[in-house]
XYZ file of C-alpha atoms in Angstrom:
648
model
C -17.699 -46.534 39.177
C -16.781 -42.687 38.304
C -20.095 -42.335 35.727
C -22.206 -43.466 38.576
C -20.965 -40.191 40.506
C -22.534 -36.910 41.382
C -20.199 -34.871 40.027
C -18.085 -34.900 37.451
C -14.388 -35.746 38.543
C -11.484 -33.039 38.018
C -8.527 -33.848 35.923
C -5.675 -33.503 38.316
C -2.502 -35.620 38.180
C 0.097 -35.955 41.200
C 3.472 -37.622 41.056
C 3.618 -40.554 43.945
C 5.158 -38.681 47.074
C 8.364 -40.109 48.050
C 9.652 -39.718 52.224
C 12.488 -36.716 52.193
C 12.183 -37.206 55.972
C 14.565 -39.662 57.491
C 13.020 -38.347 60.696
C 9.089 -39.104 59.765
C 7.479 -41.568 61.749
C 4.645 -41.560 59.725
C 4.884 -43.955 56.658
C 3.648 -42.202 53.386
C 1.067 -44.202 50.950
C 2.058 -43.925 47.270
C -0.833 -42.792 45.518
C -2.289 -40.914 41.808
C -4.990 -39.139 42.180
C -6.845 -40.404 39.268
C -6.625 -44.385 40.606
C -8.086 -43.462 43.918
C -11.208 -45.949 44.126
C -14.418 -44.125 44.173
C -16.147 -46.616 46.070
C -15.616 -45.523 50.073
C -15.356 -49.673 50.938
C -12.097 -49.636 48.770
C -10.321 -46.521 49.839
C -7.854 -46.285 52.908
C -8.437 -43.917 55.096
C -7.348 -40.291 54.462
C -5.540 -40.158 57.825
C -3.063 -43.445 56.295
C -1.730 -40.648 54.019
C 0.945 -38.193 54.669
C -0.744 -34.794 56.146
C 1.113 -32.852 53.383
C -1.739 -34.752 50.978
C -4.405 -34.408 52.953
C -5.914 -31.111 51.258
C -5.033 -32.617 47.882
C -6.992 -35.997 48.715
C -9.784 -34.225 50.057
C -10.552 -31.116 47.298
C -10.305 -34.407 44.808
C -12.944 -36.088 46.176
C -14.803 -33.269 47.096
C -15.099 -32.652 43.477
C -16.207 -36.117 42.856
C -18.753 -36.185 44.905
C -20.453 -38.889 47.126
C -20.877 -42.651 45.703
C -24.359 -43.085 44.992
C -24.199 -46.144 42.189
C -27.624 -47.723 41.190
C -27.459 -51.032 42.235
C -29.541 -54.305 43.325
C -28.920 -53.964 46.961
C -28.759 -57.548 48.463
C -30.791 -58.452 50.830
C -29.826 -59.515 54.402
C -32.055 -61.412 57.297
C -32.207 -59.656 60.752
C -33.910 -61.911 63.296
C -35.497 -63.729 59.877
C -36.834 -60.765 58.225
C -35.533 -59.286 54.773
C -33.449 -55.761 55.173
C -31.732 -54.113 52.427
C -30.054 -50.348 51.832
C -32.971 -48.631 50.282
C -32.513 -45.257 47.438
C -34.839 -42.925 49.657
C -32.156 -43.086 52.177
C -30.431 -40.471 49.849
C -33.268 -38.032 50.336
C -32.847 -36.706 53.871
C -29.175 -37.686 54.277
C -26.739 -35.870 52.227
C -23.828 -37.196 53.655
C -24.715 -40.466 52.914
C -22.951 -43.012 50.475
C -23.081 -46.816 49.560
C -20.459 -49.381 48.742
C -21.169 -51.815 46.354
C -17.902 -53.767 47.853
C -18.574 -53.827 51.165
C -22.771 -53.375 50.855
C -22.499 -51.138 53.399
C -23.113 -47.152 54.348
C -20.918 -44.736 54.576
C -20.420 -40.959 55.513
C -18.913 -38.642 53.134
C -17.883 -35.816 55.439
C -16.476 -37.803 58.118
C -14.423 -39.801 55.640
C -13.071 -36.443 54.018
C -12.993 -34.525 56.976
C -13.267 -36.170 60.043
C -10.977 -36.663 62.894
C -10.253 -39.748 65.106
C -12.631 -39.537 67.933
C -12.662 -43.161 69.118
C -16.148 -44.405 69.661
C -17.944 -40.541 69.636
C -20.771 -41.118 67.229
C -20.020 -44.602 66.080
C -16.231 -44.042 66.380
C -14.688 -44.749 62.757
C -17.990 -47.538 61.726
C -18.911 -44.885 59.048
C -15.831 -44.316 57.562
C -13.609 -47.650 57.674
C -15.834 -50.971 58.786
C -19.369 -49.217 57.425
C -22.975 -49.519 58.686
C -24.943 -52.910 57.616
C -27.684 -52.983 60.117
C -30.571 -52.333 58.021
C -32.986 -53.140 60.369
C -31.596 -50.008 63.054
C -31.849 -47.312 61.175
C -31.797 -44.676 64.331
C -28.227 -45.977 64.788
C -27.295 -44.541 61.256
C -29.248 -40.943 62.381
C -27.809 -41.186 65.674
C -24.386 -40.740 63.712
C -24.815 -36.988 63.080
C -25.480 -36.526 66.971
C -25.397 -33.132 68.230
C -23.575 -29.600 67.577
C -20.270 -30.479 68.359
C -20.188 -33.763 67.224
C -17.567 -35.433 64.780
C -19.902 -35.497 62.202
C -21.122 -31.894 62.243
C -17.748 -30.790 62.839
C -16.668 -32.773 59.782
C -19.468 -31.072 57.866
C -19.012 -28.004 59.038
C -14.930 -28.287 57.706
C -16.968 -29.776 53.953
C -18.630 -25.983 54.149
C -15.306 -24.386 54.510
C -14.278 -26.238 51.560
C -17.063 -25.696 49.345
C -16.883 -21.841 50.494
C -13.207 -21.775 49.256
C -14.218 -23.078 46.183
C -17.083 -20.010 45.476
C -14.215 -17.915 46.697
C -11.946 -18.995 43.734
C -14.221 -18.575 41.364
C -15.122 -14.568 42.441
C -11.460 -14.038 42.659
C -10.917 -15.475 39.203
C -13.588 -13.773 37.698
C -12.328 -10.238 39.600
C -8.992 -10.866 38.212
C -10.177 -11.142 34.646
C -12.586 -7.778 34.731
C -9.823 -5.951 36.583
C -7.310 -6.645 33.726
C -9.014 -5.895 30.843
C -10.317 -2.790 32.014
C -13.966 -3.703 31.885
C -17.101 -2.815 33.497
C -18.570 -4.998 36.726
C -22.090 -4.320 36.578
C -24.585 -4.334 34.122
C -27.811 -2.478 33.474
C -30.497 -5.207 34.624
C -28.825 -7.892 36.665
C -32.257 -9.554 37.800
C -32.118 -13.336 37.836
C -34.600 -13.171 33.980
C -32.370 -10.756 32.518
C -30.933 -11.689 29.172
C -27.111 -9.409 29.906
C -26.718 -8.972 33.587
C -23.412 -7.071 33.355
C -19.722 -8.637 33.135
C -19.248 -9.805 36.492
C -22.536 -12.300 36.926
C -22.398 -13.467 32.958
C -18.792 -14.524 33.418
C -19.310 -16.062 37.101
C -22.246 -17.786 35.640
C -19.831 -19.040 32.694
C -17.040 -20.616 34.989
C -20.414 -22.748 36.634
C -21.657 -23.672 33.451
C -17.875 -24.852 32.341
C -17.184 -26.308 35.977
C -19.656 -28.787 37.522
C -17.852 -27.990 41.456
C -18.616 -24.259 40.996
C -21.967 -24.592 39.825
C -23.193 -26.823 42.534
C -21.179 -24.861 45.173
C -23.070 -22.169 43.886
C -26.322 -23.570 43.093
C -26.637 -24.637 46.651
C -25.687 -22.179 48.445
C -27.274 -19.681 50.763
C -29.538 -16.480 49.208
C -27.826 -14.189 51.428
C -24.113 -15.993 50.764
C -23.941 -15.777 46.831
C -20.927 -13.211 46.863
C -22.408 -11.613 43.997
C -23.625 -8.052 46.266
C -21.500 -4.698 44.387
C -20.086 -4.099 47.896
C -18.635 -7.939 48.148
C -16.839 -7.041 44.708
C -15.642 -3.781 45.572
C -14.482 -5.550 48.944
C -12.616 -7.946 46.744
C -11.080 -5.689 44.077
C -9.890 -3.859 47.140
C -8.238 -6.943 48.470
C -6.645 -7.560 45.680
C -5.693 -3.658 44.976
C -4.286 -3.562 48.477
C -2.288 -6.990 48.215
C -0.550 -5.465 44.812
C 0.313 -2.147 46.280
C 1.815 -4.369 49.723
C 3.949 -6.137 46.918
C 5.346 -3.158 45.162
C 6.182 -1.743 48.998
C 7.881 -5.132 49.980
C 10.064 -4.690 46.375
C 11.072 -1.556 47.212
C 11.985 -2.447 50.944
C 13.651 0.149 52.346
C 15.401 1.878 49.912
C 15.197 5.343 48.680
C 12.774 6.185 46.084
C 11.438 8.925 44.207
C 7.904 10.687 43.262
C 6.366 11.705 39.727
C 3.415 13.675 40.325
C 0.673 14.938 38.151
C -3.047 16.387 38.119
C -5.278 16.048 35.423
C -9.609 15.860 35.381
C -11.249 12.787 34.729
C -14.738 12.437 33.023
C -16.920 13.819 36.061
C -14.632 17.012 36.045
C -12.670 15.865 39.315
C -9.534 16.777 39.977
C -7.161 14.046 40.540
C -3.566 13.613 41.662
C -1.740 10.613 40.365
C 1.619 9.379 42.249
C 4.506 6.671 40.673
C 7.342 5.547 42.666
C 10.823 5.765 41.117
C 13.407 3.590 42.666
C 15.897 0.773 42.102
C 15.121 -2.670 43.186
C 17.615 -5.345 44.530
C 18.432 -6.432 41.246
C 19.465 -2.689 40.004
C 17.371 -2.444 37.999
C 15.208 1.238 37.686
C 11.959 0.285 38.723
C 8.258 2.943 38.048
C 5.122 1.679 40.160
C 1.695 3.473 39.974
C 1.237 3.979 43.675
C -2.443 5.586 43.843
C -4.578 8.543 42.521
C -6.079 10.721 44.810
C -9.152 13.571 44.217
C -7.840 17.119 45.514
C -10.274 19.925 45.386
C -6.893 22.335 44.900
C -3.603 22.124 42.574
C -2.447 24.379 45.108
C 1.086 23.681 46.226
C 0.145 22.769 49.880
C -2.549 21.322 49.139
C -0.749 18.730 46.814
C 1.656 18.281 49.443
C -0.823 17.296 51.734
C -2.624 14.602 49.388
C 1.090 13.687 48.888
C 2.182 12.695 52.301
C -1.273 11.687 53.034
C -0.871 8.503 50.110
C 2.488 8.136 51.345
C 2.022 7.801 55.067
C -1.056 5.331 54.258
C 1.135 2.934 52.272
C 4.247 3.829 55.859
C 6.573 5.442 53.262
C 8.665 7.871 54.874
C 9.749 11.227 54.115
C 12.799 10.784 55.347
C 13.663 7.895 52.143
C 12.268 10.659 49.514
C 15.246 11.253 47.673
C 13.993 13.019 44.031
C 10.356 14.602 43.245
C 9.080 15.298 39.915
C 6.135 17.665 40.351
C 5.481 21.691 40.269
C 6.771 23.424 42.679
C 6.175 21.589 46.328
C 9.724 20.300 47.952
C 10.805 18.097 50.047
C 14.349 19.422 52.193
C 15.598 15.599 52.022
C 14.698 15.791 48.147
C 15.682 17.034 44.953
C 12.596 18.674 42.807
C 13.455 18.083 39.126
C 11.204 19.742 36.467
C 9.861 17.493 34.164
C 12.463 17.678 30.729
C 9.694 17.369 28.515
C 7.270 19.892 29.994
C 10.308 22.367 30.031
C 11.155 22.183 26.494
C 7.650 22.284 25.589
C 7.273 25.645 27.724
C 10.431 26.946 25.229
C 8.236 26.621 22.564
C 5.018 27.643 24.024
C 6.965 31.071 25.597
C 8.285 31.564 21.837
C 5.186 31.103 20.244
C 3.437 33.397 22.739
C 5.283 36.119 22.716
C 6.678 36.972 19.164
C 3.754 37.887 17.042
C 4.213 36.659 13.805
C 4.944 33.233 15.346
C 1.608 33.600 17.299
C -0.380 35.341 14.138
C 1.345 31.688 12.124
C -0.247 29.264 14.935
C -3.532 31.183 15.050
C -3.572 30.647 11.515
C -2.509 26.993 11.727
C -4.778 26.297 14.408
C -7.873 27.180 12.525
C -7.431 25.908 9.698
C -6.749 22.305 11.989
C -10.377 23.045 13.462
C -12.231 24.148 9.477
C -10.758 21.180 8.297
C -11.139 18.795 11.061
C -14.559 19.447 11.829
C -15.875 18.143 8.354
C -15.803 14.640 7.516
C -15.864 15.904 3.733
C -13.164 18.576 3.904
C -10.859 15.360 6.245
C -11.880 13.096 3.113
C -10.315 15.790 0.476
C -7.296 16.588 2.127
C -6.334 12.768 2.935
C -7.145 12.808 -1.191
C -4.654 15.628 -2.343
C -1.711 13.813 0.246
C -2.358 10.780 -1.180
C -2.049 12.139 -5.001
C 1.339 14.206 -3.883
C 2.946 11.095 -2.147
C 2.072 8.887 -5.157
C 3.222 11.434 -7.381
C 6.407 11.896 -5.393
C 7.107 7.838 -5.454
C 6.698 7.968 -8.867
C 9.156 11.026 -9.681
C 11.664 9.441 -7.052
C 10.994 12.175 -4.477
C 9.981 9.946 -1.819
C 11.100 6.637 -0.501
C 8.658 3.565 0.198
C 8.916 1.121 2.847
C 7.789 -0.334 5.808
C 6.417 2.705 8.390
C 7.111 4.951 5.601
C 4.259 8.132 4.243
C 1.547 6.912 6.940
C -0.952 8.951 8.563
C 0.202 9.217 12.196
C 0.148 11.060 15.435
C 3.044 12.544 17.072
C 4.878 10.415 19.267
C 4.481 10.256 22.945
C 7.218 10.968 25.201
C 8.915 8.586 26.717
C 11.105 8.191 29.628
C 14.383 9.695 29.554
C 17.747 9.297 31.462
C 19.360 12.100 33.526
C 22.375 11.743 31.382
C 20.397 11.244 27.851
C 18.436 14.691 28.824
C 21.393 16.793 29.614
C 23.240 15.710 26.005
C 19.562 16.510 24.612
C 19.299 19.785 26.141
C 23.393 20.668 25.880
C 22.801 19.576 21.995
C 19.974 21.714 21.201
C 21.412 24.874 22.391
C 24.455 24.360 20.146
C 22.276 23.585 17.386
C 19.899 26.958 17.502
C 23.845 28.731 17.991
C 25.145 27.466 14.315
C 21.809 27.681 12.667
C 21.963 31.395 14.022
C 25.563 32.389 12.754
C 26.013 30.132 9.330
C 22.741 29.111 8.020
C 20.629 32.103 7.384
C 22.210 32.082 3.603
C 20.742 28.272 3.318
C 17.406 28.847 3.983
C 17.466 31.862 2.283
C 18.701 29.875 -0.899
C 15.715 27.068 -0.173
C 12.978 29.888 0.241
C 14.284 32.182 -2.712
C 14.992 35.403 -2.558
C 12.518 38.634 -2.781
C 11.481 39.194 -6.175
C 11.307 43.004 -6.125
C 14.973 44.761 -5.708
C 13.679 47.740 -4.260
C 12.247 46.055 -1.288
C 15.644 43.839 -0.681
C 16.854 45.273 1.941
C 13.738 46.021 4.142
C 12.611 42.076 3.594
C 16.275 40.797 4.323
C 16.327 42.469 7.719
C 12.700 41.535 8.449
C 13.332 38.230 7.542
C 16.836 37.992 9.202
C 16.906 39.969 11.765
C 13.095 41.030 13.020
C 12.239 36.985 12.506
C 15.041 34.524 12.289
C 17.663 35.960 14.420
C 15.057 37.089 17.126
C 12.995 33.523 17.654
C 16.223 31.888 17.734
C 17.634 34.546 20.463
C 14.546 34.133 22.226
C 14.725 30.370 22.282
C 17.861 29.885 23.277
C 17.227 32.515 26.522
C 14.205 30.440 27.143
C 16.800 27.161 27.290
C 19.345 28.874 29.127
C 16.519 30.361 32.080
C 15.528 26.595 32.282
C 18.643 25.085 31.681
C 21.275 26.911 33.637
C 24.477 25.962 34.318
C 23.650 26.615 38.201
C 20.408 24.752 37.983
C 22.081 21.905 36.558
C 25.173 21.472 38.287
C 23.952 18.209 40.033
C 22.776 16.797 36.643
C 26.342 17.326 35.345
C 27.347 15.727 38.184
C 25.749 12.614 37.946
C 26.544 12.292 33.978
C 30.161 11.204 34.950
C 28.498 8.598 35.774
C 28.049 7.656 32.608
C 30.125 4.135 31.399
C 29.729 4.539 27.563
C 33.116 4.526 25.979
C 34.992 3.271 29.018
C 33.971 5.891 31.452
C 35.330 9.204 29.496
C 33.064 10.758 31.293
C 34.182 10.127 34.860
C 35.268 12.513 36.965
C 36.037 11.737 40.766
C 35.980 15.585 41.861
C 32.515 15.632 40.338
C 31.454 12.903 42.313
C 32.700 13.821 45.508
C 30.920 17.250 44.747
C 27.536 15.315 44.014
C 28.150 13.254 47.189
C 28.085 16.552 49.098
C 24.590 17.268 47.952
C 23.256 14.146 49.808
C 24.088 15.208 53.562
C 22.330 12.728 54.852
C 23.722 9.942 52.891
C 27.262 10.843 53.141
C 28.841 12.521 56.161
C 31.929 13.589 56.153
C 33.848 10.289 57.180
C 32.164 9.017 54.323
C 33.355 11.855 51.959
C 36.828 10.307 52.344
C 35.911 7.152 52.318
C 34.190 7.883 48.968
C 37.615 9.326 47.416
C 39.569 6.355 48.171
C 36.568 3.809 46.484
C 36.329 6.008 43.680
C 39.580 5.880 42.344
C 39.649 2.264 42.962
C 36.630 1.915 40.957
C 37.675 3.541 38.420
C 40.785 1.515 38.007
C 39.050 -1.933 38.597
C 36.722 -0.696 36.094
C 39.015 -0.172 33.053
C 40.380 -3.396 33.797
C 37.428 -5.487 33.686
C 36.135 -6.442 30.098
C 32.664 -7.162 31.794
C 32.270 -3.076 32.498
C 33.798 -2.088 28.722
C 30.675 -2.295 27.109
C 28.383 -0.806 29.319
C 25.752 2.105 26.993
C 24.390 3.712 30.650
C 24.313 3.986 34.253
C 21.013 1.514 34.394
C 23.279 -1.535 32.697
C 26.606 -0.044 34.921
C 24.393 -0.854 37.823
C 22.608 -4.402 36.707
C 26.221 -5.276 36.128
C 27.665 -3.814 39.582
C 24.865 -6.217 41.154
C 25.068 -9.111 39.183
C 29.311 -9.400 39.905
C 28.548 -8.019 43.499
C 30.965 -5.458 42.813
C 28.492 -3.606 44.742
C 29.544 -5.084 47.896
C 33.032 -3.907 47.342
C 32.680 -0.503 46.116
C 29.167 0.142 48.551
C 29.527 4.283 48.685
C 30.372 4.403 44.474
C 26.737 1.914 44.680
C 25.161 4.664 46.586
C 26.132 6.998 44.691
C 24.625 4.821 40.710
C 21.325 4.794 42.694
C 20.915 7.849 43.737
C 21.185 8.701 40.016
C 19.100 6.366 38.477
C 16.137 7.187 41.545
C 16.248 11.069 40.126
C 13.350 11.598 37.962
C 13.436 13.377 35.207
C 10.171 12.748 32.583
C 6.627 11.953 34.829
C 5.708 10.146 30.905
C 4.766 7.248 33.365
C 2.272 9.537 35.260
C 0.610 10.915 32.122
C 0.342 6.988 31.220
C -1.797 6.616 33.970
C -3.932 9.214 32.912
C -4.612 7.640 29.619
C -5.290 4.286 32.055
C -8.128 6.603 34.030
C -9.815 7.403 30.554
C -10.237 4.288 29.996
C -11.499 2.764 32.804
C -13.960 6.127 34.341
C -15.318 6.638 30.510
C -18.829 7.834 29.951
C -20.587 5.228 30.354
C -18.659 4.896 34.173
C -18.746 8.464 34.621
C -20.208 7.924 38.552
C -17.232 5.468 40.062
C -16.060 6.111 43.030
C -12.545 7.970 43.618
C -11.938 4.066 46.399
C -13.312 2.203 43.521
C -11.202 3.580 40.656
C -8.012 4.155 42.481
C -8.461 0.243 43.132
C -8.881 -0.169 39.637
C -6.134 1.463 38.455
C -3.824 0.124 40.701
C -4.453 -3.694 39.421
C -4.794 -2.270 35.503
C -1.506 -0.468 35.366
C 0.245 -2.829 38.283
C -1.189 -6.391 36.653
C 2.386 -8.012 36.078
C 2.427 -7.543 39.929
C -1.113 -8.238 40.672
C -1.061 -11.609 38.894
C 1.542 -12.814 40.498
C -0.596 -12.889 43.588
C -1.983 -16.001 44.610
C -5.819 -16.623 44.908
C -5.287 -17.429 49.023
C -3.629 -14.400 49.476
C -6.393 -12.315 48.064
C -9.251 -14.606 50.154
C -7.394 -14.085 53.143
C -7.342 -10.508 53.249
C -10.871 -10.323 51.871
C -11.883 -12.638 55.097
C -10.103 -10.016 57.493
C -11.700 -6.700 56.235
C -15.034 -7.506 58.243
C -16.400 -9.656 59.724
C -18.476 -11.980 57.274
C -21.450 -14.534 57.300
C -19.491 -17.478 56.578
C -15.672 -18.513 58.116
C -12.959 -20.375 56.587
């Protein structure tokens, strides 16, 4: 009976349902899906089934269609004269259905969707017993009856369902665009137009793979197609608000941090991007792109304004801000922490600016980067002569070979970077510039060779070693020590005894306490002491639990402080691991967002909205979060940003 069907049936597959309520006084029909008879004369009605199946039963048929089967319809005498169900029937009544079984009428909608109204419009005739008098046909119209009847009602509840379905499909197709970065609209999206842009070539792909789509949206109104730029923009914002509602609802109401950053995208706007820093309940250090915002200043108010502007639309509070990683602008209830990377790279560039023969060297490095990198032919030669050197130096046994070994490549991008990790970093570079200063001038003076001409020894050793070695390495390590001072980074030190690598060496409890005291509003006084005593019982618990012995950081120290619920016992020293691992200290995540806003506002999207991209960005970056949305969600929010042409 299924070929003889409208449309074509879904493949779905459902386990029989079994009573878990000793308390139901309803009794539950075993049933597959796929053994449901099509024929209306042969099916039970949908209200014999358990209401949990209900929706199930019903999107299952919907798909299927009405039973229409060409038949011989028998013929039966009414007062002597022949009657019979005749085709044209179909025409005017799309409701209508036949059973073969039975040879009898039935209605679709009131089968699927209607509800027991005793004898209102034929009372269940349509749906269970099924109309045979041939001969009356203005009984079978009178069954649709007026506005409010069962059977409008019923259809009315068929519309809802078919307008759920179109729904699906422009969420799918939103979800897939919004992941992959691409484009929505094309350059000619009228209805003879060979490429109408991504969003109505892959909508028109899920009808031509789906027969329920394509009818749903082959028949449906001009003015209800869903396919208008403002319905998708409506959407992606749906979906873009739902995602950043799920990162909020992670974070809960724990403290947090903020990386911030400014850079221009391809219209020459000015935009602020913002990431949220904080632990979730699992302990583990969580990054979320929260938004990007266009400020028409880098000033420091005025990037305090956008700030608490993006923060008070998403109700964070000020008052949970415990780090910031951004120039200048604080926060009282905040730390600000310079960004590590940017502050060794301003070493370098202070260095570089300021002594002139290091300057003159990356003037002269810099052009000769732009001669040869503006030729293709001059990029060709020079790839030619490293390629002759590197084979030559493989075949002398000057080089190594192997797998990532003598390739062209870029330099690496900076990643994120612990608290604890930095301040070894920093702590190890300074000693490092110290010993190359005092013991290995006579090394690279033995690698360089010494000046040929003896009467100029002396003036080119103390140029050398003391007008150019000794003074960039003075100067760096000033510039490391202004950044890095031992009074600027007390409450970094502080935190490193954190630090459970080699069975806490590191920890120090006065340390502690004294980082404690820089969070006033975490730990009052009666918590100060309260802190000593848990600390010291930590400590000892800790050295005696082989679970906490192999710990390499304070991330795994607090996973594993979760995850054994030693949290619950030692709740201050808890405070304390988050606090730590909330601190920023690299905004790499930030300028990873960047690189996401090239790519989706490129030049050929050089006019997108700041509303549209931010939404874009937010499901690009945040798609591990946005997929885990559900499509009813997103339809639901959609429905209750304006009021729209069609209900569910």
């Amino acid at each position: 009976m299924d070929k003889y069907l409208i449309k074509n049936p879904r493949t779905q597959d459902s386990s029989p349902m079994q009573d878990s309520s000793p308390s139901s006084k309803r009794s539950r029909v075993d049933f597959n899906l796929e053994n449901l008879p099509s024929d209306l004369g042969l099916r039970q009605k949908i209200s014999s089934y358990h209401p949990n199946n209900h929706d199930e039963i019903g999107r299952h048929n919907l798909g299927k269609g009405p039973c229409r089967p060409p038949h011989d319809y028998p013929v039966s005498y009414f007062s002597g004269k022949p009657r019979r169900f005749r085709v044209e029937w179909y025409e005017t009544r799309n409701w209508l259905e036949y059973s073969i079984a039975k040879d009898a009428a039935f209605c679709f909608y009131c089968y699927l969707f209607g509800k027991d109204v005793g004898k209102q419009g034929g009372g269940d005739t349509l749906v269970k017993k099924g109309f045979r008098l041939w001969n009356q046909l203005g009984k079978l119209d009178s069954h649709v009856g007026g506005v409010n009847s069962a059977h409008n009602q019923a259809q009315s509840n068929q519309d809802k369902a078919e307008y759920r379905i179109q729904l699906n499909a422009i969420v799918d197709c939103v979800r897939f665009l919004l992941f992959r970065g691409l484009a929505f609209r094309g350059h000619d999206e009228s209805q003879g137009s060979s490429d109408k842009g991504n969003f109505l070539e892959f909508l028109q792909f899920l009808g031509d793979h789906n027969e329920s789509i394509n009818e749903v949206m082959q028949n449906t109104w001009k003015n209800c197609k869903l396919t208008h730029p403002d319905i998708q923009k409506d959407m992606v914002n749906a979906i873009a608000h739902e995602t950043s509602k799920a990162i909020i609802e992670d974070l809960g109401n724990g403290f947090f941090s903020i990386l911030v950053d400014e850079s221009r995208d391809i219209s020459v706007k000015e935009q602020m991007a913002l990431v949220l820093r904080y632990v979730n309940k699992q302990g583990i250090i969580i990054k979320r792109f929260l938004g990007i915002v266009h400020v028409a200043s880098t000033t420091a108010l005025s990037l305090k304004c956008a700030i608490e502007g993006l923060l008070c639309e998403h109700n964070l509070s000020l008052s949970r801000l415990r780090g910031q990683g951004y120039d200048r602008a604080k926060n009282k209830l905040a730390f600000y922490v310079h960004c590590f990377a940017h502050q060794l790279q301003l070493t370098l560039v202070v260095v570089a600016k300021n002594h002139i023969n290091i300057a003159d060297f990356f003037y002269v490095v810099s052009n000769l980067v732009t001669v040869v990198g503006g030729s293709c032919k001059r990029r060709d030669a020079l790839r030619d002569a490293q390629f002759t050197k590197i084979k030559e130096d493989l075949e002398n046994g000057v080089r190594r070979s192997g797998k990532g070994l003598n390739q062209e490549t870029n330099f690496k991008r900076p990643g994120d970077t612990h608290i604890v990790n930095a301040m070894d970093l920093v702590k190890v570079s300074k000693q490092r510039l110290q010993v190359m200063r005092d013991d290995e001038w006579t090394s690279l003076l033995t690698e360089i060779g010494r000046p040929r001409c003896n009467t100029q020894q002396n003036t080119n050793l103390h140029h050398y070693r003391v007008e150019l070695f000794y003074t960039v390495i003075d100067m760096q390590l000033q510039e490391l020590n202004n950044r890095f001072s031992e009074v600027n980074t007390v409450l970094l030190i502080c935190m490193a005894c954190l630090n459970p690598s080699n069975s806490f060496v590191a920890f120090d409890k006065e340390k502690l306490i004294h980082l404690a005291k820089f969070y006033l509003y975490d730990f009052p006084e009666t918590d100060i002491l309260a802190l000593d005593s848990q600390l010291q019982n930590f400590i000892f618990d800790m050295h005696n639990n082989d679970l906490f012995l192999e710990l390499q950081g304070v991330s795994e120290l607090a996973e594993k402080l979760v995850s054994t619920r030693k949290y619950e016992t030692y709740p201050l020293v808890y405070l304390l691991v988050k606090l730590t691992l909330t601190l920023p200290v690299a905004t790499a995540t930030v300028e990873r967002s960047f690189s996401a806003m090239k790519y989706i506002k490129n030049e050929l999207r050089n006019r997108m909205g700041d509303q549209w991209m931010n939404d874009c960005l937010v499901v690009y970056i945040e798609k591990d979060i946005a997929c885990s949305i559900d499509n009813e969600t997103i339809i639901q929010r959609f429905q209750k940003m304006k009021n729209r042409r069609r209900q569910l």
